[in-house]
mmCIF file of C-alpha atoms and ligand atoms in Angstrom:
data_model
loop_
_atom_site.group_PDB
_atom_site.id
_atom_site.type_symbol
_atom_site.label_atom_id
_atom_site.label_comp_id
_atom_site.label_asym_id
_atom_site.label_seq_id
_atom_site.Cartn_x
_atom_site.Cartn_y
_atom_site.Cartn_z
ATOM 1 C CA UNK A 7 89.688 104.145 119.315
ATOM 2 C CA UNK A 8 92.281 103.150 121.931
ATOM 3 C CA UNK A 9 95.791 104.561 121.734
ATOM 4 C CA UNK A 10 97.507 103.534 118.490
ATOM 5 C CA UNK A 11 101.109 103.781 117.301
ATOM 6 C CA UNK A 12 101.172 105.948 114.178
ATOM 7 C CA UNK A 13 104.329 105.725 112.058
ATOM 8 C CA UNK A 14 104.296 108.710 109.729
ATOM 9 C CA UNK A 15 106.421 109.156 106.626
ATOM 10 C CA UNK A 16 108.038 112.584 106.176
ATOM 11 C CA UNK A 17 108.816 113.501 102.532
ATOM 12 C CA UNK A 18 105.652 114.155 100.500
ATOM 13 C CA UNK A 19 103.491 113.102 103.457
ATOM 14 C CA UNK A 20 104.307 115.788 106.060
ATOM 15 C CA UNK A 21 105.964 118.239 103.649
ATOM 16 C CA UNK A 22 106.679 118.819 99.989
ATOM 17 C CA UNK A 23 109.895 117.211 98.790
ATOM 18 C CA UNK A 24 109.854 115.623 95.362
ATOM 19 C CA UNK A 25 108.767 118.822 93.576
ATOM 20 C CA UNK A 26 112.191 120.330 94.390
ATOM 21 C CA UNK A 27 113.971 117.352 92.821
ATOM 22 C CA UNK A 28 111.692 117.675 89.784
ATOM 23 C CA UNK A 29 112.578 121.360 89.471
ATOM 24 C CA UNK A 30 116.284 120.451 89.535
ATOM 25 C CA UNK A 31 115.654 117.801 86.879
ATOM 26 C CA UNK A 32 113.934 120.365 84.624
ATOM 27 C CA UNK A 33 116.998 122.638 84.893
ATOM 28 C CA UNK A 34 119.211 119.636 84.158
ATOM 29 C CA UNK A 35 117.320 118.966 80.902
ATOM 30 C CA UNK A 36 117.794 122.598 79.873
ATOM 31 C CA UNK A 37 121.512 122.293 80.556
ATOM 32 C CA UNK A 38 121.813 118.976 78.713
ATOM 33 C CA UNK A 39 119.953 120.256 75.606
ATOM 34 C CA UNK A 40 119.809 116.802 74.111
ATOM 35 C CA UNK A 41 119.075 116.837 70.363
ATOM 36 C CA UNK A 42 116.836 113.753 70.259
ATOM 37 C CA UNK A 43 115.948 112.484 73.762
ATOM 38 C CA UNK A 44 112.739 113.809 75.308
ATOM 39 C CA UNK A 45 112.748 114.755 79.017
ATOM 40 C CA UNK A 46 110.889 111.494 79.704
ATOM 41 C CA UNK A 47 113.673 109.548 77.982
ATOM 42 C CA UNK A 48 116.344 111.466 79.900
ATOM 43 C CA UNK A 49 114.369 110.665 83.061
ATOM 44 C CA UNK A 50 114.390 106.971 82.181
ATOM 45 C CA UNK A 51 118.181 107.076 81.770
ATOM 46 C CA UNK A 52 118.494 108.837 85.128
ATOM 47 C CA UNK A 53 116.141 106.317 86.781
ATOM 48 C CA UNK A 54 118.395 103.460 85.671
ATOM 49 C CA UNK A 55 121.428 105.204 87.183
ATOM 50 C CA UNK A 56 119.523 105.980 90.390
ATOM 51 C CA UNK A 57 118.324 102.401 90.866
ATOM 52 C CA UNK A 58 121.931 101.173 90.776
ATOM 53 C CA UNK A 59 123.488 103.980 92.828
ATOM 54 C CA UNK A 60 120.788 104.138 95.516
ATOM 55 C CA UNK A 61 121.681 100.588 96.550
ATOM 56 C CA UNK A 62 125.235 101.725 97.322
ATOM 57 C CA UNK A 63 124.930 105.367 98.303
ATOM 58 C CA UNK A 64 121.332 105.814 99.461
ATOM 59 C CA UNK A 65 119.171 108.871 98.842
ATOM 60 C CA UNK A 66 119.190 112.624 99.313
ATOM 61 C CA UNK A 67 120.225 115.739 97.436
ATOM 62 C CA UNK A 68 123.958 115.001 97.295
ATOM 63 C CA UNK A 69 123.407 111.534 95.878
ATOM 64 C CA UNK A 70 120.853 112.906 93.424
ATOM 65 C CA UNK A 71 123.457 115.364 92.143
ATOM 66 C CA UNK A 72 126.011 112.582 91.813
ATOM 67 C CA UNK A 73 123.475 110.681 89.692
ATOM 68 C CA UNK A 74 122.775 113.743 87.547
ATOM 69 C CA UNK A 75 126.508 114.218 86.935
ATOM 70 C CA UNK A 76 126.822 110.597 85.841
ATOM 71 C CA UNK A 77 123.762 110.969 83.603
ATOM 72 C CA UNK A 78 125.218 114.155 82.080
ATOM 73 C CA UNK A 79 128.512 112.413 81.290
ATOM 74 C CA UNK A 80 126.623 109.549 79.642
ATOM 75 C CA UNK A 81 124.297 111.674 77.506
ATOM 76 C CA UNK A 82 126.012 114.990 76.761
ATOM 77 C CA UNK A 83 126.607 115.577 73.053
ATOM 78 C CA UNK A 84 129.241 118.321 73.354
ATOM 79 C CA UNK A 85 132.525 118.624 75.247
ATOM 80 C CA UNK A 86 131.571 119.020 78.912
ATOM 81 C CA UNK A 87 132.862 122.198 80.542
ATOM 82 C CA UNK A 88 133.614 122.567 84.293
ATOM 83 C CA UNK A 89 130.831 125.144 84.554
ATOM 84 C CA UNK A 90 128.325 122.436 83.552
ATOM 85 C CA UNK A 91 129.305 120.385 86.584
ATOM 86 C CA UNK A 92 129.319 123.443 88.814
ATOM 87 C CA UNK A 93 125.755 124.146 87.762
ATOM 88 C CA UNK A 94 124.726 120.532 88.460
ATOM 89 C CA UNK A 95 126.416 120.708 91.880
ATOM 90 C CA UNK A 96 124.447 123.874 92.650
ATOM 91 C CA UNK A 97 121.161 121.930 92.356
ATOM 92 C CA UNK A 98 121.898 120.143 95.660
ATOM 93 C CA UNK A 99 122.276 123.463 97.412
ATOM 94 C CA UNK A 100 118.949 124.599 95.950
ATOM 95 C CA UNK A 101 117.152 121.478 97.198
ATOM 96 C CA UNK A 102 118.727 121.638 100.662
ATOM 97 C CA UNK A 103 117.899 125.319 101.137
ATOM 98 C CA UNK A 104 114.211 125.016 100.289
ATOM 99 C CA UNK A 105 111.899 126.119 103.089
ATOM 100 C CA UNK A 106 109.839 123.290 104.560
ATOM 101 C CA UNK A 107 106.333 123.585 103.158
ATOM 102 C CA UNK A 108 103.898 121.464 105.172
ATOM 103 C CA UNK A 109 101.292 119.495 103.248
ATOM 104 C CA UNK A 110 97.682 120.728 103.609
ATOM 105 C CA UNK A 111 96.089 119.616 106.885
ATOM 106 C CA UNK A 112 99.339 118.692 108.647
ATOM 107 C CA UNK A 113 99.643 121.742 110.928
ATOM 108 C CA UNK A 114 96.045 121.401 112.188
ATOM 109 C CA UNK A 115 95.781 117.617 112.362
ATOM 110 C CA UNK A 116 99.127 116.616 113.872
ATOM 111 C CA UNK A 117 98.525 118.147 117.358
ATOM 112 C CA UNK A 118 95.127 116.433 117.533
ATOM 113 C CA UNK A 119 96.587 113.058 116.555
ATOM 114 C CA UNK A 120 99.402 113.498 119.083
ATOM 115 C CA UNK A 121 96.900 114.152 121.883
ATOM 116 C CA UNK A 122 95.346 110.723 121.471
ATOM 117 C CA UNK A 123 97.982 108.519 119.839
ATOM 118 C CA UNK A 124 101.755 107.987 119.894
ATOM 119 C CA UNK A 125 103.462 109.416 116.827
ATOM 120 C CA UNK A 126 106.731 108.286 115.223
ATOM 121 C CA UNK A 127 108.403 109.852 112.182
ATOM 122 C CA UNK A 128 109.618 107.014 110.000
ATOM 123 C CA UNK A 129 111.658 108.265 107.068
ATOM 124 C CA UNK A 130 114.417 106.970 104.833
ATOM 125 C CA UNK A 131 117.345 108.862 103.376
ATOM 126 C CA UNK A 132 120.534 110.657 104.295
ATOM 127 C CA UNK A 133 120.529 111.006 108.087
ATOM 128 C CA UNK A 134 121.791 114.579 108.289
ATOM 129 C CA UNK A 135 119.461 115.788 105.556
ATOM 130 C CA UNK A 136 116.359 114.161 107.048
ATOM 131 C CA UNK A 137 117.102 115.260 110.616
ATOM 132 C CA UNK A 138 117.697 118.806 109.366
ATOM 133 C CA UNK A 139 114.274 118.820 107.695
ATOM 134 C CA UNK A 140 112.589 117.513 110.854
ATOM 135 C CA UNK A 141 114.317 120.251 112.880
ATOM 136 C CA UNK A 142 113.395 122.999 110.407
ATOM 137 C CA UNK A 143 109.790 121.793 110.046
ATOM 138 C CA UNK A 144 108.813 123.031 113.500
ATOM 139 C CA UNK A 145 106.598 119.961 114.029
ATOM 140 C CA UNK A 146 109.187 117.526 115.404
ATOM 141 C CA UNK A 147 107.977 117.981 118.989
ATOM 142 C CA UNK A 148 104.707 116.193 118.214
ATOM 143 C CA UNK A 149 106.620 112.953 117.694
ATOM 144 C CA UNK A 150 107.773 110.599 120.454
ATOM 145 C CA UNK A 151 110.318 108.914 118.150
ATOM 146 C CA UNK A 152 112.176 109.999 115.016
ATOM 147 C CA UNK A 153 113.511 107.051 113.040
ATOM 148 C CA UNK A 154 115.708 107.553 109.958
ATOM 149 C CA UNK A 155 116.753 104.444 108.027
ATOM 150 C CA UNK A 156 118.538 103.720 104.733
ATOM 151 C CA UNK A 157 115.631 101.722 103.272
ATOM 152 C CA UNK A 158 112.068 101.142 104.433
ATOM 153 C CA UNK A 159 111.619 97.517 103.480
ATOM 154 C CA UNK A 160 109.784 94.739 105.327
ATOM 155 C CA UNK A 161 112.793 94.014 107.554
ATOM 156 C CA UNK A 162 113.023 97.672 108.535
ATOM 157 C CA UNK A 163 109.385 97.578 109.698
ATOM 158 C CA UNK A 164 109.957 94.332 111.594
ATOM 159 C CA UNK A 165 113.037 95.826 113.269
ATOM 160 C CA UNK A 166 111.228 99.026 114.198
ATOM 161 C CA UNK A 167 108.202 97.426 115.856
ATOM 162 C CA UNK A 168 110.442 94.928 117.683
ATOM 163 C CA UNK A 169 112.824 97.616 118.936
ATOM 164 C CA UNK A 170 110.058 99.997 120.066
ATOM 165 C CA UNK A 171 107.934 97.069 121.340
ATOM 166 C CA UNK A 172 104.877 98.117 119.327
ATOM 167 C CA UNK A 173 101.973 95.737 118.866
ATOM 168 C CA UNK A 174 101.606 95.259 115.066
ATOM 169 C CA UNK A 175 97.816 95.124 115.371
ATOM 170 C CA UNK A 176 97.677 98.686 116.707
ATOM 171 C CA UNK A 177 100.545 100.086 114.614
ATOM 172 C CA UNK A 178 99.858 101.979 111.394
ATOM 173 C CA UNK A 179 102.182 103.229 108.677
ATOM 174 C CA UNK A 180 100.930 106.422 107.075
ATOM 175 C CA UNK A 181 102.539 107.643 103.866
ATOM 176 C CA UNK A 182 102.520 108.481 100.169
ATOM 177 C CA UNK A 183 104.829 105.774 98.851
ATOM 178 C CA UNK A 184 103.411 102.397 97.837
ATOM 179 C CA UNK A 185 106.950 100.983 97.645
ATOM 180 C CA UNK A 186 108.414 102.272 100.932
ATOM 181 C CA UNK A 187 105.401 102.971 103.143
ATOM 182 C CA UNK A 188 102.427 100.816 102.273
ATOM 183 C CA UNK A 189 103.482 97.480 100.784
ATOM 184 C CA UNK A 190 106.383 96.701 103.169
ATOM 185 C CA UNK A 191 104.344 97.764 106.229
ATOM 186 C CA UNK A 192 101.495 95.468 105.198
ATOM 187 C CA UNK A 193 104.009 92.675 104.503
ATOM 188 C CA UNK A 194 105.343 93.130 108.043
ATOM 189 C CA UNK A 195 101.826 92.653 109.445
ATOM 190 C CA UNK A 196 101.118 96.307 110.248
ATOM 191 C CA UNK A 197 98.127 98.403 109.292
ATOM 192 C CA UNK A 198 98.527 101.238 106.777
ATOM 193 C CA UNK A 199 96.945 104.414 105.517
ATOM 194 C CA UNK A 200 97.886 105.430 101.992
ATOM 195 C CA UNK A 201 97.869 109.202 101.502
ATOM 196 C CA UNK A 202 98.538 109.650 97.776
ATOM 197 C CA UNK A 203 100.613 112.587 96.513
ATOM 198 C CA UNK A 204 100.270 113.286 92.798
ATOM 199 C CA UNK A 205 103.972 114.152 92.442
ATOM 200 C CA UNK A 206 105.343 111.029 94.141
ATOM 201 C CA UNK A 207 108.799 110.123 92.817
ATOM 202 C CA UNK A 208 108.574 107.586 89.965
ATOM 203 C CA UNK A 209 110.831 105.119 91.781
ATOM 204 C CA UNK A 210 108.453 105.070 94.778
ATOM 205 C CA UNK A 211 105.450 104.065 92.681
ATOM 206 C CA UNK A 212 104.270 100.476 92.740
ATOM 207 C CA UNK A 213 101.008 98.568 92.617
ATOM 208 C CA UNK A 214 99.498 98.442 96.098
ATOM 209 C CA UNK A 215 98.674 94.991 97.406
ATOM 210 C CA UNK A 216 95.074 94.417 98.477
ATOM 211 C CA UNK A 217 94.619 94.085 102.221
ATOM 212 C CA UNK A 218 91.861 94.500 104.802
ATOM 213 C CA UNK A 219 94.512 96.271 106.921
ATOM 214 C CA UNK A 220 94.762 99.139 104.402
ATOM 215 C CA UNK A 221 92.837 102.419 104.302
ATOM 216 C CA UNK A 222 93.171 105.298 101.853
ATOM 217 C CA UNK A 223 93.000 108.982 102.855
ATOM 218 C CA UNK A 224 92.547 111.791 100.363
ATOM 219 C CA UNK A 225 94.724 114.125 102.389
ATOM 220 C CA UNK A 226 96.468 114.393 105.750
ATOM 221 C CA UNK A 227 93.423 116.072 107.312
ATOM 222 C CA UNK A 228 91.368 112.935 106.701
ATOM 223 C CA UNK A 229 93.477 111.145 109.323
ATOM 224 C CA UNK A 230 91.367 112.953 111.942
ATOM 225 C CA UNK A 231 88.289 111.125 110.712
ATOM 226 C CA UNK A 232 90.116 107.779 110.757
ATOM 227 C CA UNK A 233 91.904 108.085 114.098
ATOM 228 C CA UNK A 234 89.765 110.568 116.036
ATOM 229 C CA UNK A 235 86.332 109.950 114.540
ATOM 230 C CA UNK A 236 85.913 113.571 113.431
HETATM 231 MG MG1 MG B 311 107.267 109.942 101.217
#
């Protein structure tokens, strides 16, 4: 295969991310101690808040905590105490301090991909938070470009390939999110490899469109078979 441009998602593709948000959510439910709502129903209430707030504020641990605080105020059945909000605020710190745990296959496969193809990190979220994770991951040097955007929609993919002068026919988006990685990349005319992660954030899930430009990999290591033939 001739040299391809590989755009690679970061959170839950290169390293674990959503599990730390889920752990914070579990602690939030314990703090809330709602008398009737199940955790799934609390999650639905939080999702509604997140959908609205993400449009204005974007993503990341600090915004997540803001959403949790708003959710707590809406659902709490007793007089809120300042210590409740201090505990919620502490969840951001917990998420931001987590060590970067690479997904299986990443450490071995990334150098091999980089030897034959041009790699770009393409991630959305809070700029400082995402760049800090790339720096702490120890794998940033395998990438020619690191691109952090507010949203990965079709326009963002169009902008990226135009700015970096990539040929869409030899540019692939690789990631775990149907909503941010696969569907918008395909809509922008790129190729894509879907690498599912069983703990993908609910708001990133979406039905994947059918396309002959789409492949599915069972894990990051399978990218070697696709892009290196072994
Ligand atoms: Mg992801």
